[in-house]
XYZ file of C-alpha atoms in Angstrom:
441
model
C 172.323 107.901 163.730
C 170.188 107.706 160.573
C 171.526 111.062 159.303
C 175.122 112.117 159.903
C 176.104 115.790 159.768
C 177.421 115.102 156.273
C 174.060 113.594 155.257
C 172.217 116.627 156.614
C 174.478 119.019 154.710
C 174.001 117.003 151.528
C 170.229 117.228 152.029
C 169.848 120.808 153.267
C 172.423 122.879 151.347
C 170.919 122.188 147.874
C 167.484 123.015 149.309
C 168.806 126.357 150.612
C 170.316 127.113 147.210
C 167.002 126.173 145.589
C 165.144 128.552 147.924
C 167.627 131.330 147.133
C 167.027 130.806 143.421
C 163.244 130.899 143.916
C 163.573 134.060 145.993
C 165.718 135.754 143.345
C 163.187 134.949 140.640
C 160.346 136.318 142.775
C 162.285 139.523 143.351
C 163.306 139.743 139.682
C 159.660 139.356 138.640
C 158.590 142.166 140.954
C 161.517 144.446 140.049
C 160.907 144.075 136.316
C 157.140 144.406 136.496
C 157.575 147.579 138.578
C 158.875 149.239 135.387
C 155.484 148.558 133.765
C 153.776 150.824 136.319
C 152.046 150.553 139.688
C 148.838 149.183 138.122
C 150.811 146.265 136.676
C 152.693 145.477 139.881
C 149.442 145.756 141.844
C 147.600 143.366 139.496
C 150.419 140.824 139.622
C 150.707 141.015 143.418
C 146.965 140.429 143.838
C 146.918 137.406 141.521
C 150.078 136.017 143.092
C 148.127 135.577 146.316
C 145.721 133.251 144.455
C 148.590 131.579 142.601
C 150.389 131.007 145.890
C 147.221 129.531 147.385
C 147.061 126.949 144.578
C 150.801 126.301 144.686
C 150.803 125.724 148.436
C 147.873 123.318 148.219
C 149.754 121.323 145.559
C 152.903 121.425 147.691
C 150.915 120.341 150.754
C 149.526 117.307 148.945
C 153.041 116.516 147.721
C 154.252 116.796 151.314
C 151.628 114.249 152.369
C 152.981 111.838 149.785
C 156.557 112.595 150.831
C 155.721 111.667 154.442
C 154.433 108.254 153.325
C 157.387 107.654 150.967
C 159.887 108.718 153.662
C 158.354 106.427 156.275
C 158.478 103.467 153.864
C 162.105 104.278 153.065
C 162.913 104.403 156.782
C 161.234 100.999 157.093
C 163.354 99.665 154.158
C 160.197 98.908 152.135
C 161.234 100.109 148.665
C 158.315 98.476 146.811
C 155.684 100.381 148.767
C 157.793 103.549 148.587
C 157.719 103.240 144.784
C 153.970 102.580 144.780
C 153.343 105.611 147.027
C 155.426 107.820 144.705
C 153.498 106.658 141.643
C 150.106 107.171 143.247
C 151.148 110.645 144.399
C 152.019 111.648 140.825
C 148.613 110.452 139.599
C 146.753 112.276 142.373
C 148.527 115.594 141.805
C 148.212 115.597 138.023
C 144.455 114.986 138.260
C 143.969 117.558 141.033
C 146.021 120.279 139.303
C 144.274 119.740 135.955
C 140.790 119.954 137.490
C 141.839 123.099 139.390
C 143.107 124.689 136.174
C 139.850 124.002 134.329
C 137.644 125.352 137.136
C 139.717 128.517 137.545
C 139.785 129.188 133.799
C 136.001 128.882 133.609
C 135.342 131.110 136.645
C 138.388 133.432 136.539
C 136.382 136.636 136.036
C 133.917 135.866 138.811
C 136.736 134.870 141.181
C 138.835 137.986 140.608
C 135.840 140.305 140.888
C 134.652 138.588 144.047
C 138.032 139.028 145.742
C 139.308 142.276 144.222
C 136.261 143.927 142.673
C 137.039 147.327 144.197
C 140.397 147.820 142.438
C 140.940 150.233 139.551
C 140.226 149.127 135.970
C 143.907 148.973 134.928
C 144.771 146.854 137.961
C 141.967 144.391 137.194
C 142.950 144.198 133.510
C 146.529 143.308 134.470
C 145.288 140.760 137.007
C 143.085 138.949 134.452
C 145.893 138.654 131.884
C 148.412 137.389 134.414
C 145.983 134.934 136.013
C 144.877 133.235 132.777
C 148.410 132.645 131.519
C 149.645 131.310 134.877
C 146.690 128.918 135.160
C 147.807 127.039 132.022
C 150.908 125.871 133.892
C 149.079 124.056 136.712
C 149.229 120.446 135.380
C 152.987 120.826 134.918
C 153.312 122.355 138.379
C 151.496 119.334 139.837
C 153.835 116.999 137.948
C 156.847 118.901 139.252
C 155.686 118.906 142.882
C 155.039 115.162 142.939
C 158.333 114.261 141.236
C 160.324 116.698 143.373
C 158.737 115.242 146.540
C 160.083 111.813 145.532
C 163.619 113.154 145.125
C 163.488 115.027 148.414
C 162.236 111.919 150.218
C 165.312 110.131 148.895
C 167.575 112.974 150.001
C 168.584 113.658 146.368
C 168.061 117.391 146.622
C 170.851 118.332 144.210
C 168.579 117.216 141.370
C 165.754 119.581 142.349
C 168.346 122.329 142.824
C 169.660 121.961 139.264
C 166.149 121.876 137.809
C 165.319 124.985 139.841
C 168.373 126.683 138.336
C 167.005 125.985 134.847
C 163.573 127.269 135.878
C 165.038 130.482 137.202
C 167.160 131.108 134.112
C 164.088 130.724 131.895
C 162.151 133.062 134.175
C 164.720 135.830 134.466
C 165.778 135.857 130.799
C 162.150 135.577 129.691
C 161.083 138.416 131.989
C 163.817 140.687 130.681
C 162.817 139.975 127.064
C 159.094 140.293 127.775
C 159.318 143.552 129.726
C 162.235 145.433 128.177
C 162.352 144.092 124.601
C 158.690 143.442 123.722
C 157.185 145.841 126.293
C 154.555 143.151 126.949
C 153.638 144.266 130.473
C 152.229 141.556 132.721
C 152.160 139.058 129.832
C 155.932 139.506 129.581
C 156.226 138.124 133.121
C 153.467 135.508 132.929
C 154.610 133.714 129.752
C 158.123 132.939 131.073
C 156.466 131.610 134.251
C 154.366 129.266 132.105
C 157.361 128.103 130.057
C 159.532 127.549 133.130
C 156.866 125.391 134.800
C 156.400 123.313 131.654
C 160.159 122.728 131.641
C 160.235 121.888 135.369
C 157.333 119.440 135.219
C 158.571 117.514 132.205
C 162.191 117.464 133.387
C 161.447 116.262 136.947
C 158.984 113.631 135.747
C 161.504 112.275 133.228
C 164.267 112.180 135.836
C 161.989 110.363 138.309
C 162.185 107.279 136.078
C 165.986 107.404 135.940
C 167.011 107.328 139.593
C 168.215 104.047 141.112
C 167.020 104.381 144.716
C 163.469 103.163 144.068
C 161.949 101.907 140.825
C 159.087 104.124 139.677
C 156.699 102.210 137.386
C 154.035 103.413 134.938
C 151.522 100.984 136.424
C 152.001 102.589 139.835
C 150.948 105.902 138.282
C 148.089 104.746 136.017
C 146.405 102.173 138.253
C 144.386 103.089 141.324
C 145.524 101.451 144.601
C 142.902 102.328 147.194
C 144.868 101.431 150.338
C 147.919 103.436 149.289
C 145.799 106.387 148.209
C 144.100 106.322 151.620
C 147.493 106.387 153.361
C 148.632 109.340 151.278
C 145.372 111.250 151.671
C 145.367 110.588 155.417
C 148.296 113.000 155.583
C 147.763 114.996 152.388
C 144.111 115.996 152.924
C 144.495 117.600 156.372
C 147.753 119.144 155.185
C 146.158 120.420 151.977
C 143.083 121.728 153.789
C 145.215 123.530 156.368
C 147.548 125.084 153.786
C 144.678 125.858 151.451
C 142.624 127.651 154.093
C 145.720 129.352 155.496
C 146.577 130.813 152.107
C 142.917 131.481 151.340
C 143.045 133.587 154.484
C 146.024 135.430 152.998
C 144.050 135.995 149.786
C 141.133 137.374 151.787
C 143.548 139.547 153.732
C 144.910 140.803 150.409
C 141.344 141.690 149.416
C 141.293 143.838 152.573
C 144.570 145.454 151.458
C 142.944 146.168 148.079
C 140.493 148.465 149.912
C 143.355 150.787 150.912
C 144.309 151.828 147.350
C 147.093 151.260 144.828
C 149.902 152.602 147.055
C 149.151 150.043 149.770
C 148.691 147.241 147.215
C 152.018 148.027 145.528
C 153.885 148.255 148.869
C 152.331 144.965 149.941
C 153.502 143.302 146.703
C 157.062 144.628 146.875
C 157.374 143.795 150.579
C 156.203 140.246 149.863
C 159.019 139.839 147.341
C 161.724 141.166 149.699
C 160.312 139.171 152.599
C 161.364 135.952 150.876
C 164.988 136.561 151.926
C 164.914 136.082 155.700
C 162.981 132.750 155.810
C 165.185 131.109 153.141
C 166.805 128.640 155.531
C 163.520 127.909 157.334
C 161.812 127.171 154.019
C 164.591 124.735 153.122
C 164.319 123.125 156.560
C 160.542 122.783 156.084
C 161.251 120.481 153.147
C 164.206 118.681 154.715
C 162.482 117.917 158.005
C 159.817 115.853 156.201
C 162.531 113.503 154.939
C 164.532 113.406 158.170
C 161.708 112.965 160.668
C 159.697 110.768 158.285
C 162.548 108.285 157.918
C 163.180 108.311 161.678
C 159.513 107.502 162.381
C 159.509 104.783 159.714
C 162.496 103.213 161.469
C 160.815 103.589 164.921
C 163.625 105.908 166.054
C 161.614 108.462 168.008
C 164.537 109.743 170.081
C 166.447 110.468 166.898
C 163.409 112.313 165.533
C 163.419 114.556 168.621
C 167.164 115.111 168.287
C 166.891 116.234 164.655
C 163.856 118.453 165.323
C 165.748 120.360 168.028
C 168.887 120.574 165.907
C 167.091 121.892 162.831
C 165.107 124.399 164.907
C 168.351 125.738 166.390
C 169.960 126.101 162.949
C 166.858 127.928 161.705
C 166.905 130.500 164.512
C 170.617 131.231 164.044
C 170.317 131.546 160.257
C 167.213 133.750 160.520
C 168.982 136.135 162.902
C 171.972 136.474 160.556
C 169.751 137.054 157.515
C 167.750 139.634 159.491
C 170.873 141.681 160.114
C 171.931 141.455 156.458
C 168.531 142.507 155.111
C 168.195 145.370 157.593
C 171.556 146.794 156.491
C 170.879 146.248 152.779
C 167.214 147.339 152.732
C 167.777 150.932 151.499
C 169.806 149.543 148.568
C 167.249 146.819 147.838
C 164.433 149.347 147.590
C 166.403 151.346 145.028
C 166.195 148.350 142.656
C 162.452 148.962 142.284
C 160.865 151.822 140.362
C 158.678 153.061 143.224
C 157.178 156.322 144.348
C 158.498 157.712 147.676
C 155.223 156.809 149.411
C 155.347 153.173 148.263
C 159.055 152.900 149.128
C 158.551 154.247 152.672
C 155.591 151.978 153.344
C 157.458 148.960 151.961
C 160.366 149.647 154.335
C 158.026 149.581 157.354
C 156.352 146.332 156.224
C 159.656 144.543 155.663
C 160.937 145.508 159.129
C 157.710 144.274 160.756
C 157.896 140.970 158.872
C 161.555 140.282 159.559
C 161.356 140.874 163.299
C 158.317 138.596 163.553
C 159.992 136.025 161.312
C 162.967 135.668 163.654
C 160.803 135.433 166.764
C 158.032 133.137 165.523
C 158.577 131.579 162.098
C 160.554 128.454 163.105
C 158.136 127.476 165.859
C 155.003 128.235 163.824
C 156.048 126.537 160.559
C 159.101 124.286 160.951
C 157.739 122.652 164.094
C 154.352 122.069 162.453
C 156.059 120.358 159.498
C 157.926 118.111 161.937
C 154.584 117.086 163.453
C 153.199 116.392 159.973
C 156.170 114.161 159.174
C 155.191 111.919 162.088
C 151.629 111.625 160.767
C 150.165 113.952 163.414
C 148.280 116.115 160.917
C 144.831 116.769 162.400
C 146.037 118.984 165.244
C 148.153 121.072 162.868
C 145.135 121.391 160.558
C 142.732 122.521 163.290
C 145.307 124.881 164.783
C 146.051 126.444 161.409
C 142.387 126.949 160.540
C 141.378 128.410 163.920
C 144.397 130.708 164.075
C 143.786 131.923 160.528
C 140.123 132.721 161.178
C 140.557 134.416 164.536
C 143.927 136.099 164.256
C 144.891 136.444 160.573
C 141.436 137.528 159.339
C 139.874 138.881 162.530
C 142.895 140.918 163.554
C 143.455 142.143 159.983
C 139.920 143.570 159.965
C 140.342 145.032 163.457
C 143.782 146.602 162.958
C 143.523 147.463 159.282
C 139.955 148.764 158.971
C 138.493 149.445 162.429
C 141.668 151.015 163.872
C 142.517 152.504 160.438
C 146.112 151.255 160.389
C 145.852 150.165 156.770
C 148.297 147.606 155.424
C 150.511 148.012 158.516
C 147.662 146.718 160.672
C 147.229 143.766 158.316
C 150.871 142.798 158.789
C 150.566 143.159 162.553
C 147.715 140.639 162.335
C 150.140 138.229 160.646
C 152.248 138.318 163.811
C 149.210 137.493 165.941
C 148.550 134.456 163.743
C 152.155 133.227 163.985
C 152.171 133.674 167.765
C 149.029 131.578 168.208
C 150.384 128.817 165.957
C 153.716 128.805 167.790
C 152.089 128.331 171.189
C 149.821 125.509 170.007
C 152.595 123.585 168.233
C 155.028 123.964 171.126
C 152.436 122.544 173.524
C 151.644 119.683 171.146
C 155.293 118.780 170.623
C 156.099 118.804 174.320
C 153.093 116.565 175.058
C 154.674 113.707 173.099
C 151.305 112.664 171.651
C 152.707 112.951 168.117
C 154.499 109.622 168.704
C 151.190 107.792 168.316
C 150.449 108.787 164.694
C 152.804 106.783 162.441
C 151.174 106.421 158.974
C 152.483 103.037 157.716
């Protein structure tokens, strides 16, 4: 077997710890900003939907590069693995910098287009938070590319330690910004900027000091058309799918904005708590790229199937356990936030809806799709994601939330419709075996 149980633990456990750290920072951000008022937490939660859209596109492109690097590693071709890693860094730095510039120029128009109906104080908070976060994008691109290289190599302890540093900067910075300087949303945004600068520079520096493959400056600076085509063959469909999927979430959030500050605040707090249950699945989403990618590169398709089933099973068990824990702890978790009774009650309902759906549908709608991507079968996942987002995420959100007047609860029910559709499509695709025909290298 390419990966022993010990190898899998060495790969997955640091990724789980990294996801826990990211989740804690997200919750800490939301808890602290809640003390700046509901307008502040609403503005941050709205902008975070755009920030997450950009972050997931960058991560999707990095995943495309990781698939190519992993397949070369499985094929024992270290030279091309190094070249692919270098080209990925160049691509992401350019893409993230261009995105930053465009968003800075059009930030007012973008925010007013998406959230123009919100109150003045909410929009003011959103603008401040958005501008500061945008400055971190080149460093975020650098981090994603360098981290993808380490994950492809299975060296996930490195990304875990860097994530620990990021989270310490974030939490300490948030506490100083909110409680010492009373800086409101800027007190949360500036530590985010500083932590991403640290993460990008640190991961990029470390990428040159690992022994598994030799990263070279020329592989980053010089354009290699054939390698770029291989990376983009996976990265573009993946980036388009993730981008449109999260654009759909942004548009859905613009629907939530129509329901008023109470619904916006509950949506933001629920999104922070909802990071707990999918922790293991999110770690598996990263790990499965390395595992399946290396299996495909080595032409070990039976092993790829074995690991997909094994990692799916682990995800379902872990998600069930985390569901029970969160359900029991939810009343205590909500007390950490400075919320009105109306926001607290609505948040409770949203979290329960999310967690039940997460256990039933999240592994098959996200982990299985990442397994298909790792084989190079990216077009079906792209088309499925786009169609499901348009019909179920957006269409159902409008139907349930506005037409049936269910508000933000209807919007979250629409999320379940989207996950169900994705799950069915990816299950059918996996069982067909057609994914075995799409090796990238």
